[in-house]
Amino acid sequence: MDASLITPGPPWLPADVRDSVGSTNAVLAGDQRPWRVVTAEVQTQGRGRLDRAWTTTPGTSIAASVLVPRPSRAPLGWVPLVVGLALRDALTSVAGVEVALKWPNDLLLPADGARKVAGILAELTPDGVVVGTGVNVDQERSDLPVDTATSLRLAGAPGVSREAVLTAYLRSLATLLGNLDADPYAVRSSYVAACDTVGREVRVLLPGSEITGVATDVDPDGRLSLTTGSGTRAVAAGDVVHVR
């Protein structure tokens, strides 16, 4: 990726573009400057939620991490949700594709069977929140490790500039984080309106158990509200399967 084409402006520091790292999240965990951005063509130890391995073909995807301050008025659980909103905005504006948010950290492309195009991993640090994003941009089907994944190319948007996507994402994220501090309720309303999980019957996989119900809302703490056969539950984290 060409660092000179990644131009989000303040408050972001100049993008740190690398050929290969163990993990972009790990790089930022060792350098606590707010508003830092690291991206790499190859991650030798890339991972997603639950320590799942995340691998990419060089030149076809975005693997980037940012360090942002903790929100002053909203719970920390809202940071990865706001990242999802910002990334959705960027993909929609730059690639012209419809993007669906799946709580808490996946972005899906309805144009390719609601397969996953991007994921998010947030980690708390002493001075802020490190958030990693992985976006499949230009892969062919054979480049992807699982059938449930897709790319912008496969959804009808080949040749999208990765630098343009990253720039748009960073600009949107800075704006939304400012909005989160100014008016958490408005940001919550925007997220709920954009979240494809809300209104669906879902199965939430938890350690040693699972919950099935209808997702009705995302509460002020960023938790998914479920109506089940035994009442209402609020889930802070878990693997969500859209049943219908």
PDB file of C-alpha atoms in Angstrom:
ATOM      1  CA  MET A   1       0.000   0.000   0.000  1.00  0.00           C
ATOM      2  CA  ASP A   2       1.178   3.550  -0.750  1.00  0.00           C
ATOM      3  CA  ALA A   3       1.366   5.630   2.441  1.00  0.00           C
ATOM      4  CA  SER A   4       1.231   8.876   0.440  1.00  0.00           C
ATOM      5  CA  LEU A   5      -2.294   7.978  -0.715  1.00  0.00           C
ATOM      6  CA  ILE A   6      -3.616   7.404   2.827  1.00  0.00           C
ATOM      7  CA  THR A   7      -4.636  10.952   3.743  1.00  0.00           C
ATOM      8  CA  PRO A   8      -7.274  11.116   6.494  1.00  0.00           C
ATOM      9  CA  GLY A   9      -5.821  14.274   8.072  1.00  0.00           C
ATOM     10  CA  PRO A  10      -5.981  15.243  11.770  1.00  0.00           C
ATOM     11  CA  PRO A  11      -6.326  13.857  14.359  1.00  0.00           C
ATOM     12  CA  TRP A  12      -4.670  10.862  12.682  1.00  0.00           C
ATOM     13  CA  LEU A  13      -0.897  10.499  12.642  1.00  0.00           C
ATOM     14  CA  PRO A  14       0.696   9.579   9.284  1.00  0.00           C
ATOM     15  CA  ALA A  15      -0.051   5.971   8.389  1.00  0.00           C
ATOM     16  CA  ASP A  16       2.680   3.447   9.201  1.00  0.00           C
ATOM     17  CA  VAL A  17       2.699   1.099   6.182  1.00  0.00           C
ATOM     18  CA  ARG A  18       4.694  -2.121   6.529  1.00  0.00           C
ATOM     19  CA  ASP A  19       5.363  -5.111   4.318  1.00  0.00           C
ATOM     20  CA  SER A  20       5.064  -7.698   7.080  1.00  0.00           C
ATOM     21  CA  VAL A  21       4.338  -7.782  10.814  1.00  0.00           C
ATOM     22  CA  GLY A  22       3.319 -10.409  13.314  1.00  0.00           C
ATOM     23  CA  SER A  23       0.091  -8.542  14.071  1.00  0.00           C
ATOM     24  CA  THR A  24      -0.885  -4.923  13.482  1.00  0.00           C
ATOM     25  CA  ASN A  25      -2.729  -4.930  16.818  1.00  0.00           C
ATOM     26  CA  ALA A  26       0.444  -6.097  18.569  1.00  0.00           C
ATOM     27  CA  VAL A  27       2.468  -3.287  16.972  1.00  0.00           C
ATOM     28  CA  LEU A  28       0.131  -0.690  18.471  1.00  0.00           C
ATOM     29  CA  ALA A  29       0.029  -2.415  21.840  1.00  0.00           C
ATOM     30  CA  GLY A  30       3.724  -1.555  22.098  1.00  0.00           C
ATOM     31  CA  ASP A  31       3.329   2.095  21.046  1.00  0.00           C
ATOM     32  CA  GLN A  32       0.613   3.960  22.909  1.00  0.00           C
ATOM     33  CA  ARG A  33       0.369   7.146  20.816  1.00  0.00           C
ATOM     34  CA  PRO A  34      -3.315   7.990  20.237  1.00  0.00           C
ATOM     35  CA  TRP A  35      -4.557   8.196  16.658  1.00  0.00           C
ATOM     36  CA  ARG A  36      -1.801   5.999  15.308  1.00  0.00           C
ATOM     37  CA  VAL A  37      -2.501   3.819  12.238  1.00  0.00           C
ATOM     38  CA  VAL A  38      -0.572   0.708  11.209  1.00  0.00           C
ATOM     39  CA  THR A  39      -1.270  -1.358   8.105  1.00  0.00           C
ATOM     40  CA  ALA A  40       0.598  -4.321   6.643  1.00  0.00           C
ATOM     41  CA  GLU A  41       0.495  -6.445   3.510  1.00  0.00           C
ATOM     42  CA  VAL A  42       1.201  -9.602   5.520  1.00  0.00           C
ATOM     43  CA  GLN A  43       0.416 -10.556   9.109  1.00  0.00           C
ATOM     44  CA  THR A  44       2.239 -13.701  10.185  1.00  0.00           C
ATOM     45  CA  GLN A  45       0.196 -13.928  13.386  1.00  0.00           C
ATOM     46  CA  GLY A  46      -3.027 -12.231  12.315  1.00  0.00           C
ATOM     47  CA  ARG A  47      -6.083 -13.243  14.290  1.00  0.00           C
ATOM     48  CA  GLY A  48      -9.704 -12.430  14.822  1.00  0.00           C
ATOM     49  CA  ARG A  49     -12.072 -12.943  17.716  1.00  0.00           C
ATOM     50  CA  LEU A  50     -11.560 -16.059  19.852  1.00  0.00           C
ATOM     51  CA  ASP A  51      -7.949 -16.207  18.564  1.00  0.00           C
ATOM     52  CA  ARG A  52      -9.049 -17.474  15.157  1.00  0.00           C
ATOM     53  CA  ALA A  53      -6.298 -17.246  12.538  1.00  0.00           C
ATOM     54  CA  TRP A  54      -6.752 -14.571   9.857  1.00  0.00           C
ATOM     55  CA  THR A  55      -4.696 -14.898   6.697  1.00  0.00           C
ATOM     56  CA  THR A  56      -4.578 -12.866   3.475  1.00  0.00           C
ATOM     57  CA  THR A  57      -3.022 -12.856   0.031  1.00  0.00           C
ATOM     58  CA  PRO A  58      -0.647  -9.843  -0.222  1.00  0.00           C
ATOM     59  CA  GLY A  59      -2.040  -6.937  -2.209  1.00  0.00           C
ATOM     60  CA  THR A  60      -5.666  -8.035  -2.047  1.00  0.00           C
ATOM     61  CA  SER A  61      -6.899  -6.894   1.359  1.00  0.00           C
ATOM     62  CA  ILE A  62      -6.636  -4.342   4.134  1.00  0.00           C
ATOM     63  CA  ALA A  63      -5.141  -5.326   7.477  1.00  0.00           C
ATOM     64  CA  ALA A  64      -5.030  -2.204   9.623  1.00  0.00           C
ATOM     65  CA  SER A  65      -5.102  -1.281  13.284  1.00  0.00           C
ATOM     66  CA  VAL A  66      -5.736   2.030  15.004  1.00  0.00           C
ATOM     67  CA  LEU A  67      -5.248   3.280  18.549  1.00  0.00           C
ATOM     68  CA  VAL A  68      -8.052   5.580  19.654  1.00  0.00           C
ATOM     69  CA  PRO A  69      -8.810   7.242  23.001  1.00  0.00           C
ATOM     70  CA  ARG A  70     -11.398   5.716  25.293  1.00  0.00           C
ATOM     71  CA  PRO A  71     -14.815   7.349  24.901  1.00  0.00           C
ATOM     72  CA  SER A  72     -15.625   9.891  27.594  1.00  0.00           C
ATOM     73  CA  ARG A  73     -19.406   9.342  27.768  1.00  0.00           C
ATOM     74  CA  ALA A  74     -20.168   5.957  26.225  1.00  0.00           C
ATOM     75  CA  PRO A  75     -19.287   2.437  27.428  1.00  0.00           C
ATOM     76  CA  LEU A  76     -16.208   0.837  25.889  1.00  0.00           C
ATOM     77  CA  GLY A  77     -18.402  -1.735  24.156  1.00  0.00           C
ATOM     78  CA  TRP A  78     -19.447   0.940  21.708  1.00  0.00           C
ATOM     79  CA  VAL A  79     -15.974   1.390  20.208  1.00  0.00           C
ATOM     80  CA  PRO A  80     -16.012  -1.719  17.955  1.00  0.00           C
ATOM     81  CA  LEU A  81     -19.622  -0.998  16.999  1.00  0.00           C
ATOM     82  CA  VAL A  82     -18.687   2.529  15.903  1.00  0.00           C
ATOM     83  CA  VAL A  83     -15.761   1.063  13.965  1.00  0.00           C
ATOM     84  CA  GLY A  84     -18.274  -1.131  12.139  1.00  0.00           C
ATOM     85  CA  LEU A  85     -20.363   1.904  11.252  1.00  0.00           C
ATOM     86  CA  ALA A  86     -17.312   3.795   9.980  1.00  0.00           C
ATOM     87  CA  LEU A  87     -16.135   0.870   7.881  1.00  0.00           C
ATOM     88  CA  ARG A  88     -19.620   0.392   6.451  1.00  0.00           C
ATOM     89  CA  ASP A  89     -19.698   4.068   5.470  1.00  0.00           C
ATOM     90  CA  ALA A  90     -16.302   3.745   3.769  1.00  0.00           C
ATOM     91  CA  LEU A  91     -17.162   0.623   1.789  1.00  0.00           C
ATOM     92  CA  THR A  92     -20.479   2.071   0.688  1.00  0.00           C
ATOM     93  CA  SER A  93     -19.021   5.399  -0.428  1.00  0.00           C
ATOM     94  CA  VAL A  94     -15.832   4.120  -2.077  1.00  0.00           C
ATOM     95  CA  ALA A  95     -16.916   0.748  -3.492  1.00  0.00           C
ATOM     96  CA  GLY A  96     -20.601   1.500  -4.020  1.00  0.00           C
ATOM     97  CA  VAL A  97     -21.742  -1.752  -2.410  1.00  0.00           C
ATOM     98  CA  GLU A  98     -24.523  -2.414   0.073  1.00  0.00           C
ATOM     99  CA  VAL A  99     -23.064  -3.468   3.427  1.00  0.00           C
ATOM    100  CA  ALA A 100     -24.914  -5.102   6.323  1.00  0.00           C
ATOM    101  CA  LEU A 101     -23.656  -4.939   9.917  1.00  0.00           C
ATOM    102  CA  LYS A 102     -23.809  -8.150  11.910  1.00  0.00           C
ATOM    103  CA  TRP A 103     -23.493  -7.570  15.654  1.00  0.00           C
ATOM    104  CA  PRO A 104     -20.949  -7.284  17.125  1.00  0.00           C
ATOM    105  CA  ASN A 105     -18.055  -7.218  14.664  1.00  0.00           C
ATOM    106  CA  ASP A 106     -18.778  -8.499  11.146  1.00  0.00           C
ATOM    107  CA  LEU A 107     -19.644  -6.746   7.888  1.00  0.00           C
ATOM    108  CA  LEU A 108     -21.588  -8.721   5.283  1.00  0.00           C
ATOM    109  CA  LEU A 109     -22.285  -8.186   1.583  1.00  0.00           C
ATOM    110  CA  PRO A 110     -25.894  -8.989   0.627  1.00  0.00           C
ATOM    111  CA  ALA A 111     -24.861  -8.962  -3.058  1.00  0.00           C
ATOM    112  CA  ASP A 112     -22.842 -12.148  -2.459  1.00  0.00           C
ATOM    113  CA  GLY A 113     -25.147 -14.167  -0.243  1.00  0.00           C
ATOM    114  CA  ALA A 114     -24.522 -12.140   2.934  1.00  0.00           C
ATOM    115  CA  ARG A 115     -20.985 -13.491   3.130  1.00  0.00           C
ATOM    116  CA  LYS A 116     -18.429 -11.787   5.372  1.00  0.00           C
ATOM    117  CA  VAL A 117     -16.264  -9.081   3.804  1.00  0.00           C
ATOM    118  CA  ALA A 118     -14.711  -7.588   6.948  1.00  0.00           C
ATOM    119  CA  GLY A 119     -14.163  -8.223  10.630  1.00  0.00           C
ATOM    120  CA  ILE A 120     -13.156  -6.217  13.677  1.00  0.00           C
ATOM    121  CA  LEU A 121     -11.090  -7.021  16.771  1.00  0.00           C
ATOM    122  CA  ALA A 122     -10.882  -4.521  19.660  1.00  0.00           C
ATOM    123  CA  GLU A 123      -8.454  -4.769  22.566  1.00  0.00           C
ATOM    124  CA  LEU A 124      -8.211  -2.495  25.602  1.00  0.00           C
ATOM    125  CA  THR A 125      -4.832  -0.937  26.414  1.00  0.00           C
ATOM    126  CA  PRO A 126      -3.742   1.326  29.297  1.00  0.00           C
ATOM    127  CA  ASP A 127      -4.048   4.436  27.121  1.00  0.00           C
ATOM    128  CA  GLY A 128      -6.916   3.662  24.785  1.00  0.00           C
ATOM    129  CA  VAL A 129      -8.444   1.020  22.550  1.00  0.00           C
ATOM    130  CA  VAL A 130      -6.618  -0.799  19.774  1.00  0.00           C
ATOM    131  CA  VAL A 131      -8.993  -1.810  16.997  1.00  0.00           C
ATOM    132  CA  GLY A 132      -7.928  -4.067  14.163  1.00  0.00           C
ATOM    133  CA  THR A 133      -9.869  -4.395  10.927  1.00  0.00           C
ATOM    134  CA  GLY A 134      -9.521  -6.894   8.139  1.00  0.00           C
ATOM    135  CA  VAL A 135     -11.224  -6.172   4.805  1.00  0.00           C
ATOM    136  CA  ASN A 136     -11.306  -8.499   1.804  1.00  0.00           C
ATOM    137  CA  VAL A 137     -10.910  -6.215  -1.202  1.00  0.00           C
ATOM    138  CA  ASP A 138      -9.706  -7.921  -4.375  1.00  0.00           C
ATOM    139  CA  GLN A 139      -9.614 -11.663  -3.690  1.00  0.00           C
ATOM    140  CA  GLU A 140     -10.988 -14.301  -6.001  1.00  0.00           C
ATOM    141  CA  ARG A 141     -13.073 -17.104  -4.493  1.00  0.00           C
ATOM    142  CA  SER A 142     -10.058 -19.436  -4.511  1.00  0.00           C
ATOM    143  CA  ASP A 143      -8.074 -16.945  -2.394  1.00  0.00           C
ATOM    144  CA  LEU A 144     -10.524 -17.088   0.510  1.00  0.00           C
ATOM    145  CA  PRO A 145     -10.131 -19.672   3.283  1.00  0.00           C
ATOM    146  CA  VAL A 146     -13.842 -20.388   3.877  1.00  0.00           C
ATOM    147  CA  ASP A 147     -17.026 -20.366   1.791  1.00  0.00           C
ATOM    148  CA  THR A 148     -18.664 -17.888   4.165  1.00  0.00           C
ATOM    149  CA  ALA A 149     -16.166 -15.160   3.180  1.00  0.00           C
ATOM    150  CA  THR A 150     -16.343 -12.796   0.223  1.00  0.00           C
ATOM    151  CA  SER A 151     -14.551  -9.757  -1.192  1.00  0.00           C
ATOM    152  CA  LEU A 152     -15.503  -6.490  -2.825  1.00  0.00           C
ATOM    153  CA  ARG A 153     -14.401  -7.957  -6.169  1.00  0.00           C
ATOM    154  CA  LEU A 154     -16.744 -10.934  -5.802  1.00  0.00           C
ATOM    155  CA  ALA A 155     -19.624  -8.595  -4.953  1.00  0.00           C
ATOM    156  CA  GLY A 156     -19.183  -6.714  -8.218  1.00  0.00           C
ATOM    157  CA  ALA A 157     -16.634  -4.051  -7.213  1.00  0.00           C
ATOM    158  CA  PRO A 158     -13.229  -5.074  -8.631  1.00  0.00           C
ATOM    159  CA  GLY A 159     -10.148  -2.876  -8.500  1.00  0.00           C
ATOM    160  CA  VAL A 160     -11.207  -0.750  -5.533  1.00  0.00           C
ATOM    161  CA  SER A 161      -8.377   1.387  -4.130  1.00  0.00           C
ATOM    162  CA  ARG A 162      -7.377   0.076  -0.727  1.00  0.00           C
ATOM    163  CA  GLU A 163      -5.878   3.449   0.146  1.00  0.00           C
ATOM    164  CA  ALA A 164      -9.173   5.181  -0.653  1.00  0.00           C
ATOM    165  CA  VAL A 165     -11.114   2.739   1.531  1.00  0.00           C
ATOM    166  CA  LEU A 166      -8.687   3.167   4.427  1.00  0.00           C
ATOM    167  CA  THR A 167      -8.720   6.966   4.122  1.00  0.00           C
ATOM    168  CA  ALA A 168     -12.526   7.101   4.066  1.00  0.00           C
ATOM    169  CA  TYR A 169     -12.734   4.707   7.017  1.00  0.00           C
ATOM    170  CA  LEU A 170     -10.350   6.761   9.159  1.00  0.00           C
ATOM    171  CA  ARG A 171     -12.145  10.022   8.402  1.00  0.00           C
ATOM    172  CA  SER A 172     -15.528   8.503   9.226  1.00  0.00           C
ATOM    173  CA  LEU A 173     -14.197   6.873  12.394  1.00  0.00           C
ATOM    174  CA  ALA A 174     -12.789  10.148  13.762  1.00  0.00           C
ATOM    175  CA  THR A 175     -16.129  11.853  13.109  1.00  0.00           C
ATOM    176  CA  LEU A 176     -18.184   9.066  14.685  1.00  0.00           C
ATOM    177  CA  LEU A 177     -15.969   8.862  17.774  1.00  0.00           C
ATOM    178  CA  GLY A 178     -16.470  12.603  18.235  1.00  0.00           C
ATOM    179  CA  ASN A 179     -20.208  12.092  17.847  1.00  0.00           C
ATOM    180  CA  LEU A 180     -20.091   9.258  20.375  1.00  0.00           C
ATOM    181  CA  ASP A 181     -18.674  11.637  22.978  1.00  0.00           C
ATOM    182  CA  ALA A 182     -21.107  14.422  22.054  1.00  0.00           C
ATOM    183  CA  ASP A 183     -24.336  12.428  21.687  1.00  0.00           C
ATOM    184  CA  PRO A 184     -24.135   8.686  22.451  1.00  0.00           C
ATOM    185  CA  TYR A 185     -27.889   8.259  21.941  1.00  0.00           C
ATOM    186  CA  ALA A 186     -27.746   9.510  18.346  1.00  0.00           C
ATOM    187  CA  VAL A 187     -24.874   7.161  17.504  1.00  0.00           C
ATOM    188  CA  ARG A 188     -26.742   4.272  19.088  1.00  0.00           C
ATOM    189  CA  SER A 189     -29.805   5.069  16.971  1.00  0.00           C
ATOM    190  CA  SER A 190     -27.665   5.120  13.819  1.00  0.00           C
ATOM    191  CA  TYR A 191     -26.112   1.777  14.674  1.00  0.00           C
ATOM    192  CA  VAL A 192     -29.414   0.074  15.455  1.00  0.00           C
ATOM    193  CA  ALA A 193     -30.863   1.335  12.168  1.00  0.00           C
ATOM    194  CA  ALA A 194     -27.891  -0.096  10.256  1.00  0.00           C
ATOM    195  CA  CYS A 195     -27.580  -3.392  12.151  1.00  0.00           C
ATOM    196  CA  ASP A 196     -28.922  -6.328  10.143  1.00  0.00           C
ATOM    197  CA  THR A 197     -28.996  -8.498  13.271  1.00  0.00           C
ATOM    198  CA  VAL A 198     -31.758  -6.462  14.917  1.00  0.00           C
ATOM    199  CA  GLY A 199     -35.141  -7.925  14.039  1.00  0.00           C
ATOM    200  CA  ARG A 200     -33.776 -11.359  13.150  1.00  0.00           C
ATOM    201  CA  GLU A 201     -34.094 -14.690  14.869  1.00  0.00           C
ATOM    202  CA  VAL A 202     -30.569 -15.521  15.978  1.00  0.00           C
ATOM    203  CA  ARG A 203     -28.555 -18.156  17.755  1.00  0.00           C
ATOM    204  CA  VAL A 204     -25.814 -16.829  20.035  1.00  0.00           C
ATOM    205  CA  LEU A 205     -22.989 -19.249  20.750  1.00  0.00           C
ATOM    206  CA  LEU A 206     -21.491 -18.771  24.211  1.00  0.00           C
ATOM    207  CA  PRO A 207     -18.806 -20.771  26.048  1.00  0.00           C
ATOM    208  CA  GLY A 208     -20.556 -24.029  26.932  1.00  0.00           C
ATOM    209  CA  SER A 209     -24.050 -22.898  25.919  1.00  0.00           C
ATOM    210  CA  GLU A 210     -26.152 -21.112  23.335  1.00  0.00           C
ATOM    211  CA  ILE A 211     -29.188 -18.829  23.306  1.00  0.00           C
ATOM    212  CA  THR A 212     -31.856 -18.654  20.621  1.00  0.00           C
ATOM    213  CA  GLY A 213     -34.213 -15.717  20.348  1.00  0.00           C
ATOM    214  CA  VAL A 214     -35.185 -12.620  18.418  1.00  0.00           C
ATOM    215  CA  ALA A 215     -32.708  -9.736  18.480  1.00  0.00           C
ATOM    216  CA  THR A 216     -34.782  -6.684  19.340  1.00  0.00           C
ATOM    217  CA  ASP A 217     -32.282  -3.923  20.118  1.00  0.00           C
ATOM    218  CA  VAL A 218     -28.745  -2.895  21.018  1.00  0.00           C
ATOM    219  CA  ASP A 219     -28.836  -1.443  24.516  1.00  0.00           C
ATOM    220  CA  PRO A 220     -26.979   1.654  25.832  1.00  0.00           C
ATOM    221  CA  ASP A 221     -24.027  -0.550  26.837  1.00  0.00           C
ATOM    222  CA  GLY A 222     -23.696  -1.960  23.314  1.00  0.00           C
ATOM    223  CA  ARG A 223     -25.163  -5.335  24.271  1.00  0.00           C
ATOM    224  CA  LEU A 224     -27.522  -7.272  22.015  1.00  0.00           C
ATOM    225  CA  SER A 225     -31.025  -7.519  23.495  1.00  0.00           C
ATOM    226  CA  LEU A 226     -32.755 -10.845  22.860  1.00  0.00           C
ATOM    227  CA  THR A 227     -36.330 -11.932  23.427  1.00  0.00           C
ATOM    228  CA  THR A 228     -36.301 -15.651  24.201  1.00  0.00           C
ATOM    229  CA  GLY A 229     -38.861 -18.190  25.331  1.00  0.00           C
ATOM    230  CA  SER A 230     -37.913 -17.477  28.933  1.00  0.00           C
ATOM    231  CA  GLY A 231     -37.746 -13.682  28.813  1.00  0.00           C
ATOM    232  CA  THR A 232     -35.289 -10.989  27.781  1.00  0.00           C
ATOM    233  CA  ARG A 233     -31.514 -11.415  27.759  1.00  0.00           C
ATOM    234  CA  ALA A 234     -28.691  -8.953  27.141  1.00  0.00           C
ATOM    235  CA  VAL A 235     -25.575 -10.437  25.539  1.00  0.00           C
ATOM    236  CA  ALA A 236     -22.272  -8.569  25.736  1.00  0.00           C
ATOM    237  CA  ALA A 237     -20.281 -10.896  23.461  1.00  0.00           C
ATOM    238  CA  GLY A 238     -20.703 -14.091  21.501  1.00  0.00           C
ATOM    239  CA  ASP A 239     -20.772 -15.644  18.055  1.00  0.00           C
ATOM    240  CA  VAL A 240     -24.072 -14.775  16.387  1.00  0.00           C
ATOM    241  CA  VAL A 241     -25.732 -16.901  13.723  1.00  0.00           C
ATOM    242  CA  HIS A 242     -28.588 -15.345  11.747  1.00  0.00           C
ATOM    243  CA  VAL A 243     -31.241 -18.071  11.720  1.00  0.00           C
ATOM    244  CA  ARG A 244     -33.644 -16.060   9.563  1.00  0.00           C
TER     245      ARG A 244
END
